[in-house]
Coordinates of C-alpha atoms in Angstrom, one line a residue:
X1 CA -148.0 154.1 12.9
X2 CA -145.9 155.3 15.8
X3 CA -143.4 152.5 15.2
X4 CA -143.1 153.5 11.6
X5 CA -142.4 157.1 12.6
X6 CA -139.8 156.0 15.1
X7 CA -138.1 153.7 12.5
X8 CA -138.0 156.5 10.0
X9 CA -136.6 158.9 12.6
X10 CA -133.8 156.5 13.4
X11 CA -132.9 155.6 9.8
X12 CA -131.3 158.4 7.9
X13 CA -130.8 156.3 4.8
X14 CA -134.5 155.5 4.6
X15 CA -135.3 159.2 4.9
X16 CA -132.8 160.1 2.2
X17 CA -134.3 157.5 -0.2
X18 CA -137.9 158.7 0.4
X19 CA -136.8 162.3 -0.1
X20 CA -134.9 161.5 -3.3
X21 CA -137.8 159.5 -4.6
X22 CA -140.3 162.3 -3.9
X23 CA -138.1 165.0 -5.5
X24 CA -137.3 162.8 -8.5
X25 CA -140.9 161.9 -9.3
X26 CA -142.4 165.3 -8.7
X27 CA -139.6 167.1 -10.6
X28 CA -140.0 164.8 -13.6
X29 CA -143.8 165.3 -13.4
X30 CA -143.5 169.1 -13.4
X31 CA -140.9 168.9 -16.3
X32 CA -142.8 166.5 -18.5
X33 CA -146.3 167.9 -18.2
X34 CA -147.6 171.2 -19.7
X35 CA -149.0 172.4 -16.3
X36 CA -149.5 170.3 -13.2
X37 CA -150.3 172.3 -10.1
X38 CA -150.4 169.2 -7.9
X39 CA -146.9 168.1 -9.0
X40 CA -145.5 171.5 -8.5
X41 CA -147.0 171.7 -5.0
X42 CA -145.6 168.3 -4.1
X43 CA -142.2 169.4 -5.3
X44 CA -142.4 172.4 -3.0
X45 CA -143.7 170.1 -0.2
X46 CA -140.4 168.1 -0.4
X47 CA -138.8 171.1 1.3
X48 CA -141.1 170.7 4.2
X49 CA -140.3 167.0 4.3
X50 CA -136.6 167.9 4.3
X51 CA -137.2 170.0 7.5
X52 CA -138.6 167.1 9.3
X53 CA -135.7 164.7 8.5
X54 CA -133.1 163.9 11.1
X55 CA -130.2 165.3 9.0
X56 CA -127.9 167.8 10.5
X57 CA -128.8 171.5 9.9
X58 CA -125.8 171.9 7.6
X59 CA -126.9 169.0 5.4
X60 CA -130.5 170.4 5.4
X61 CA -129.2 173.8 4.2
X62 CA -127.1 172.3 1.5
X63 CA -129.9 170.1 0.2
X64 CA -132.4 172.9 0.4
X65 CA -130.1 175.3 -1.5
X66 CA -129.6 172.7 -4.3
X67 CA -133.3 172.2 -4.6
X68 CA -134.1 176.0 -4.7
X69 CA -131.3 177.0 -7.0
X70 CA -131.1 174.0 -9.4
X71 CA -134.0 171.4 -9.0
X72 CA -137.1 173.7 -8.8
X73 CA -136.0 176.1 -11.7
X74 CA -134.9 173.2 -13.9
X75 CA -138.1 171.2 -13.3
X76 CA -140.3 174.2 -13.9
X77 CA -138.6 175.0 -17.2
X78 CA -140.0 172.1 -19.2
X79 CA -143.3 173.5 -20.2
X80 CA -145.3 176.7 -21.0
X81 CA -146.2 177.2 -17.4
X82 CA -142.5 178.0 -16.5
X83 CA -143.1 181.7 -15.8
X84 CA -146.3 180.9 -14.0
X85 CA -144.5 178.6 -11.6
X86 CA -141.6 181.0 -11.1
X87 CA -144.1 183.9 -10.5
X88 CA -145.6 181.9 -7.6
X89 CA -142.2 181.0 -6.2
X90 CA -141.0 184.6 -6.5
X91 CA -144.0 186.1 -4.8
X92 CA -143.7 183.4 -2.1
X93 CA -140.1 184.5 -1.5
X94 CA -141.1 188.2 -1.2
X95 CA -143.8 187.5 1.3
X96 CA -141.6 185.1 3.3
X97 CA -139.0 187.9 3.7
X98 CA -141.7 190.4 4.8
X99 CA -143.3 187.9 7.2
X100 CA -139.9 187.2 8.8
X101 CA -139.4 190.9 9.2
X102 CA -142.8 191.2 10.9
X103 CA -142.0 188.2 13.0
X104 CA -139.2 190.1 14.6
X105 CA -141.6 192.9 15.6
X106 CA -144.6 190.7 16.6
X107 CA -143.1 187.2 17.3
X108 CA -139.8 188.2 19.0
X109 CA -140.5 191.6 20.5
X110 CA -144.3 191.2 21.1
X111 CA -145.2 194.5 19.4
X112 CA -148.4 194.2 17.4
X113 CA -147.9 196.0 14.1
X114 CA -150.9 196.5 11.7
X115 CA -149.2 198.9 9.4
X116 CA -146.2 196.8 8.3
X117 CA -147.0 197.2 4.6
X118 CA -146.0 200.9 4.9
X119 CA -142.3 199.9 5.0
X120 CA -142.9 197.7 1.9
X121 CA -144.3 200.8 0.2
X122 CA -141.4 203.0 1.3
X123 CA -138.9 200.6 -0.3
X124 CA -140.9 200.4 -3.5
X125 CA -141.4 204.1 -3.9
X126 CA -137.7 204.8 -3.0
X127 CA -136.6 202.8 -6.1
X128 CA -139.6 203.8 -8.2
X129 CA -139.1 207.5 -7.9
X130 CA -135.4 207.6 -8.7
X131 CA -135.5 204.9 -11.4
X132 CA -137.9 207.0 -13.4
X133 CA -138.1 210.6 -14.5
X134 CA -140.4 211.3 -11.5
X135 CA -137.5 212.6 -9.4
X136 CA -136.9 215.4 -11.9
X137 CA -140.0 217.1 -10.6
X138 CA -138.3 218.0 -7.3
X139 CA -134.6 217.6 -8.0
X140 CA -133.2 220.1 -10.6
X141 CA -130.7 219.1 -13.2
X142 CA -132.5 216.4 -15.2
X143 CA -130.4 213.7 -13.6
X144 CA -133.0 210.9 -13.6
X145 CA -133.9 208.2 -14.3
X146 CA -130.9 206.3 -13.0
X147 CA -129.8 203.1 -14.8
X148 CA -131.0 199.7 -13.8
X149 CA -127.5 198.8 -12.5
X150 CA -128.2 201.1 -9.5
X151 CA -130.9 198.5 -8.4
X152 CA -128.4 196.5 -6.5
X153 CA -127.4 199.6 -4.4
X154 CA -131.1 200.6 -3.9
X155 CA -131.8 197.2 -2.3
X156 CA -129.8 198.5 0.7
X157 CA -131.0 202.1 0.3
X158 CA -134.6 200.9 0.4
X159 CA -133.9 198.8 3.4
X160 CA -132.2 201.8 5.1
X161 CA -135.1 204.2 4.3
X162 CA -137.6 201.6 5.7
X163 CA -135.5 201.2 8.8
X164 CA -135.4 205.0 9.3
X165 CA -139.2 205.2 9.1
X166 CA -139.4 202.2 11.4
X167 CA -137.5 204.2 14.0
X168 CA -139.7 207.2 13.3
X169 CA -142.8 205.0 14.0
X170 CA -141.2 203.5 17.1
X171 CA -140.5 206.8 18.8
X172 CA -144.1 207.9 19.4
X173 CA -145.4 204.4 20.3
X174 CA -142.9 203.5 23.0
X175 CA -145.4 204.4 25.7
X176 CA -148.3 202.4 24.3
X177 CA -148.8 198.6 23.9
X178 CA -151.4 196.0 23.2
X179 CA -154.5 197.3 21.5
X180 CA -153.3 200.9 21.5
X181 CA -150.1 199.9 19.7
X182 CA -152.2 198.1 17.1
X183 CA -154.3 201.2 16.5
X184 CA -151.3 203.5 16.2
X185 CA -149.4 201.3 13.8
X186 CA -152.6 200.8 11.7
X187 CA -152.9 204.6 11.6
X188 CA -149.3 204.9 10.5
X189 CA -149.8 202.4 7.6
X190 CA -152.9 204.3 6.4
X191 CA -151.1 207.7 6.7
X192 CA -148.2 206.5 4.5
X193 CA -150.7 205.2 1.9
X194 CA -152.7 208.4 1.9
X195 CA -149.6 210.5 1.7
X196 CA -148.3 208.6 -1.3
X197 CA -151.8 208.9 -2.8
X198 CA -151.8 212.7 -2.5
X199 CA -148.2 213.7 -2.8
X200 CA -148.5 215.1 -6.2
X201 CA -149.2 218.7 -5.1
X202 CA -147.7 221.2 -4.6
X203 CA -144.7 219.2 -5.7
X204 CA -145.2 216.1 -7.7
X205 CA -143.2 213.5 -5.8
X206 CA -145.2 210.2 -6.1
X207 CA -147.5 211.1 -9.0
X208 CA -150.5 210.5 -6.7
X209 CA -153.1 207.9 -7.5
X210 CA -151.8 207.5 -11.0
X211 CA -148.8 205.7 -9.7
X212 CA -145.3 205.5 -11.2
X213 CA -144.8 203.5 -14.4
X214 CA -141.9 202.4 -16.6
X215 CA -139.7 201.6 -13.6
X216 CA -136.2 200.5 -14.7
X217 CA -135.6 196.7 -14.4
X218 CA -132.4 195.5 -12.7
X219 CA -129.3 195.4 -14.9
X220 CA -126.2 193.4 -14.3
X221 CA -123.3 193.7 -16.8
X222 CA -125.7 194.7 -19.6
X223 CA -128.1 191.8 -18.8
X224 CA -131.7 193.0 -17.9
X225 CA -133.9 191.1 -15.4
X226 CA -137.4 191.2 -16.8
X227 CA -139.0 187.8 -16.3
X228 CA -140.2 186.1 -13.1
X229 CA -137.6 183.3 -13.5
X230 CA -134.9 185.9 -13.4
X231 CA -136.3 187.7 -10.4
X232 CA -136.6 184.3 -8.6
X233 CA -132.8 184.1 -8.1
X234 CA -132.7 187.7 -6.8
X235 CA -135.4 186.9 -4.3
X236 CA -133.6 183.7 -3.3
X237 CA -130.4 185.6 -2.6
X238 CA -132.1 188.3 -0.5
X239 CA -134.2 185.7 1.3
X240 CA -131.0 183.7 2.2
X241 CA -129.6 187.0 3.7
X242 CA -132.8 187.6 5.6
X243 CA -133.0 184.1 7.0
X244 CA -129.4 184.2 8.0
X245 CA -129.9 187.6 9.7
X246 CA -133.0 186.5 11.5
X247 CA -131.4 183.3 12.8
X248 CA -128.4 185.3 14.0
X249 CA -130.6 187.8 15.8
X250 CA -132.8 185.1 17.3
X251 CA -130.1 183.7 19.6
X252 CA -128.1 186.9 20.1
X253 CA -128.2 189.2 23.0
X254 CA -130.6 191.5 21.2
X255 CA -132.8 188.5 20.4
X256 CA -133.0 187.5 24.0
X257 CA -133.8 191.2 24.9
X258 CA -136.7 191.2 22.4
X259 CA -138.1 188.0 24.0
X260 CA -137.6 189.4 27.5
X261 CA -139.6 192.6 26.5
X262 CA -142.3 190.4 24.9
X263 CA -142.7 188.4 28.1
X264 CA -142.6 191.2 30.7
X265 CA -141.4 194.8 30.1
X266 CA -141.0 195.6 33.7
X267 CA -139.0 192.4 34.5
X268 CA -136.8 193.1 31.4
X269 CA -136.0 196.6 32.5
X270 CA -135.2 195.4 36.0
X271 CA -132.7 193.0 34.5
X272 CA -131.0 195.9 32.6
X273 CA -132.6 195.6 29.2
X274 CA -132.7 199.0 27.5
X275 CA -136.4 199.2 26.6
X276 CA -136.3 202.1 24.2
X277 CA -133.3 200.9 22.2
X278 CA -134.7 197.3 22.1
X279 CA -138.0 198.3 20.7
X280 CA -136.6 200.7 18.2
X281 CA -134.1 198.1 17.0
X282 CA -137.0 195.6 16.5
X283 CA -138.9 198.1 14.4
X284 CA -135.9 199.1 12.4
X285 CA -134.6 195.6 11.6
X286 CA -138.1 194.3 10.7
X287 CA -138.8 197.3 8.5
X288 CA -135.5 197.0 6.7
X289 CA -136.3 193.5 5.4
X290 CA -139.7 194.7 4.1
X291 CA -138.1 197.8 2.5
X292 CA -135.6 195.6 0.6
X293 CA -138.4 193.5 -0.8
X294 CA -140.3 196.6 -1.7
X295 CA -137.4 197.6 -4.1
X296 CA -137.6 194.1 -5.7
X297 CA -141.4 194.4 -6.0
X298 CA -141.2 197.8 -7.8
X299 CA -138.5 196.6 -10.2
X300 CA -140.4 193.4 -10.9
X301 CA -143.8 195.0 -11.5
X302 CA -142.4 198.1 -13.3
X303 CA -145.4 200.0 -11.9
X304 CA -146.5 200.9 -8.4
X305 CA -149.4 202.9 -7.0
X306 CA -150.9 203.3 -3.5
X307 CA -153.6 200.6 -4.1
X308 CA -150.9 197.9 -3.8
X309 CA -150.2 198.8 -0.2
X310 CA -153.5 198.6 1.6
X311 CA -154.5 197.5 5.1
X312 CA -155.5 194.1 3.7
X313 CA -151.8 193.5 2.8
X314 CA -150.7 194.2 6.3
X315 CA -153.4 191.9 7.7
X316 CA -152.3 189.2 5.3
X317 CA -148.7 189.4 6.4
X318 CA -149.8 189.3 10.0
X319 CA -151.9 186.2 9.3
X320 CA -148.8 184.5 7.8
X321 CA -146.9 185.1 11.1
X322 CA -149.8 183.9 13.3
X323 CA -150.7 180.9 11.2
X324 CA -147.1 179.7 10.9
X325 CA -146.3 180.2 14.6
X326 CA -145.3 183.5 16.2
X327 CA -141.6 183.5 17.0
X328 CA -140.9 180.4 14.9
X329 CA -138.7 181.1 11.9
X330 CA -139.5 177.8 10.1
X331 CA -143.2 178.3 11.0
X332 CA -143.3 181.8 9.6
X333 CA -141.6 180.6 6.4
X334 CA -144.2 177.8 6.0
X335 CA -147.1 180.1 6.9
X336 CA -146.1 182.7 4.4
X337 CA -145.5 180.2 1.6
X338 CA -148.8 178.4 2.3
X339 CA -150.9 181.5 2.2
X340 CA -149.2 182.9 -0.9
X341 CA -149.6 179.6 -2.8
X342 CA -153.2 179.4 -1.6
X343 CA -154.0 182.9 -2.9
X344 CA -152.0 182.8 -6.1
X345 CA -152.3 179.3 -7.3
X346 CA -154.5 176.8 -5.4
X347 CA -157.6 178.9 -5.0
X348 CA -157.2 180.6 -8.4
X349 CA -156.9 177.2 -10.2
X350 CA -159.8 175.8 -8.2
X351 CA -161.9 178.8 -9.2
X352 CA -161.0 178.5 -12.8
X353 CA -161.8 174.7 -12.7
X354 CA -165.3 175.4 -11.3
X355 CA -165.9 178.1 -13.8
X356 CA -165.1 175.7 -16.6
X357 CA -167.5 173.1 -15.2
X358 CA -170.2 175.8 -15.0
X359 CA -169.6 176.9 -18.6
X360 CA -169.7 173.3 -19.8
X361 CA -173.0 172.7 -18.0
X362 CA -171.6 169.9 -15.8
X363 CA -172.6 171.8 -12.6
X364 CA -174.9 174.7 -12.0
X365 CA -173.6 177.2 -9.4
X366 CA -175.9 180.2 -8.6
X367 CA -174.5 183.6 -9.5
X368 CA -174.5 184.7 -5.8
X369 CA -172.2 181.6 -5.0
X370 CA -169.9 182.0 -8.1
X371 CA -166.4 180.8 -7.4
X372 CA -164.9 184.2 -8.1
X373 CA -167.0 185.7 -5.3
X374 CA -166.4 182.7 -2.9
X375 CA -162.6 182.7 -3.2
X376 CA -162.2 184.9 -0.1
X377 CA -164.8 182.9 1.8
X378 CA -162.9 179.7 1.1
X379 CA -159.6 181.3 2.1
X380 CA -161.2 182.5 5.4
X381 CA -162.7 179.1 6.1
X382 CA -159.3 177.5 5.6
X383 CA -157.7 179.9 8.0
X384 CA -160.4 179.3 10.6
X385 CA -159.8 175.5 10.4
X386 CA -156.0 176.0 10.9
X387 CA -156.6 178.3 13.8
X388 CA -159.0 175.8 15.5
X389 CA -156.8 172.7 15.0
X390 CA -153.4 174.4 15.2
X391 CA -153.8 177.2 17.7
X392 CA -150.0 177.5 18.3
X393 CA -149.2 177.7 14.6
X394 CA -148.2 175.1 12.0
X395 CA -144.7 174.9 13.5
X396 CA -144.7 176.2 17.0
X397 CA -141.6 177.9 18.4
X398 CA -139.0 175.7 20.0
X399 CA -136.8 177.3 22.7
X400 CA -133.2 176.3 22.7
X401 CA -132.5 173.7 25.3
X402 CA -130.1 174.6 28.1
X403 CA -127.5 172.2 29.4
X404 CA -127.9 172.9 33.2
X405 CA -125.0 170.6 34.1
X406 CA -122.6 172.5 31.8
X407 CA -123.8 175.8 33.2
X408 CA -123.2 174.6 36.8
X409 CA -119.7 173.4 35.9
X410 CA -118.9 176.8 34.4
X411 CA -120.2 178.7 37.5
X412 CA -118.2 176.4 39.8
X413 CA -115.0 176.8 37.6
X414 CA -115.5 180.6 37.5
X415 CA -115.9 180.9 41.3
X416 CA -112.7 178.8 41.9
X417 CA -110.6 180.8 39.4
X418 CA -111.8 184.2 40.9
X419 CA -108.6 185.1 42.9
X420 CA -108.1 188.2 45.0
X421 CA -105.1 190.0 43.4
X422 CA -103.9 191.5 46.8
X423 CA -104.0 188.4 49.0
X424 CA -103.5 185.8 46.2
X425 CA -106.3 183.8 47.7
X426 CA -109.9 183.1 46.5
X427 CA -112.1 186.2 46.6
X428 CA -114.7 186.2 49.4

């Protein structure tokens, strides 16, 4: 088996043939059948296979982009399950972006945040309030709702508002860490949800527990985005921006500062890392990604209420980061996609299948053990198995290798070129 792995790793042509074969067979299966969850999952799994190939990063990005933009949408469009497939893919993209934002806070900076869904809610309500007549309750002039074409601007407005609240959250928690930080952020998340739930008196801003309905869908040159397959491309564009930003931050000076703070705050401060600015930047950047996707979520659902932003959502996003591998960008992407697909498609389809067998009399399942009640149990058991057998995550973080010889040569070259301007000799 090891020899086969080594041979595949050294043979790029063989890898390409296997990848093309897998994509072709699964894409045709998805296109030709009315609904095949297994074929659709195998088509998505080809992206994971692409990650493990020995192609250059540039080639991987090009192939991945072609598959996401052309292959997957085209293959899914062949049957009546088109919107169902696209709904799963769109929701996966939304959760991947949020998980990457939380990964900056938890994985890079080491700041445990249990109220991350609050930033998602802030982005959603930012667009929801102004894209409906709700804003007329506290802004005079009957200026609202705004048109759906303002959605594209509100993606950045929602990200900015979430980043602002991220800084507001970060300021009072700079002196706490560990368990106390988790408690404070948990409280912040619940406070935001309760405020949105009660902010209908004395001025009706959020419409309270009734939520906000009839939210304007995005509009571009007169074309409205109302279906999951249309939102899929919006999510892919934002997700590409998020991944690019996270990768740039990861190996930047700020990214190294986050990791230094994560490892040891005192050592980081002694090396000149500004602790306050570093933590606040982590909260702000991570929150902005969640706020952007909150705007997309509000426009896609056309209805939001506080029940969509509970503590369970924050825990789910945190599980995505931990399961995928804290600090690992590809790991977090895999963890978020896996959990979203498990919740939305795999466990749902498995539950429906068992229900059909029960109704047909093929199997007899006691009411207390009905599939609808056991879905969360099955999900928890799967997470426990992953945690036991993959404690470092599905794809653990890989630190960039340092060329020590090159660094030594640069140090030697710099010391030789350092000349004293007064004497013209080498500085002592």
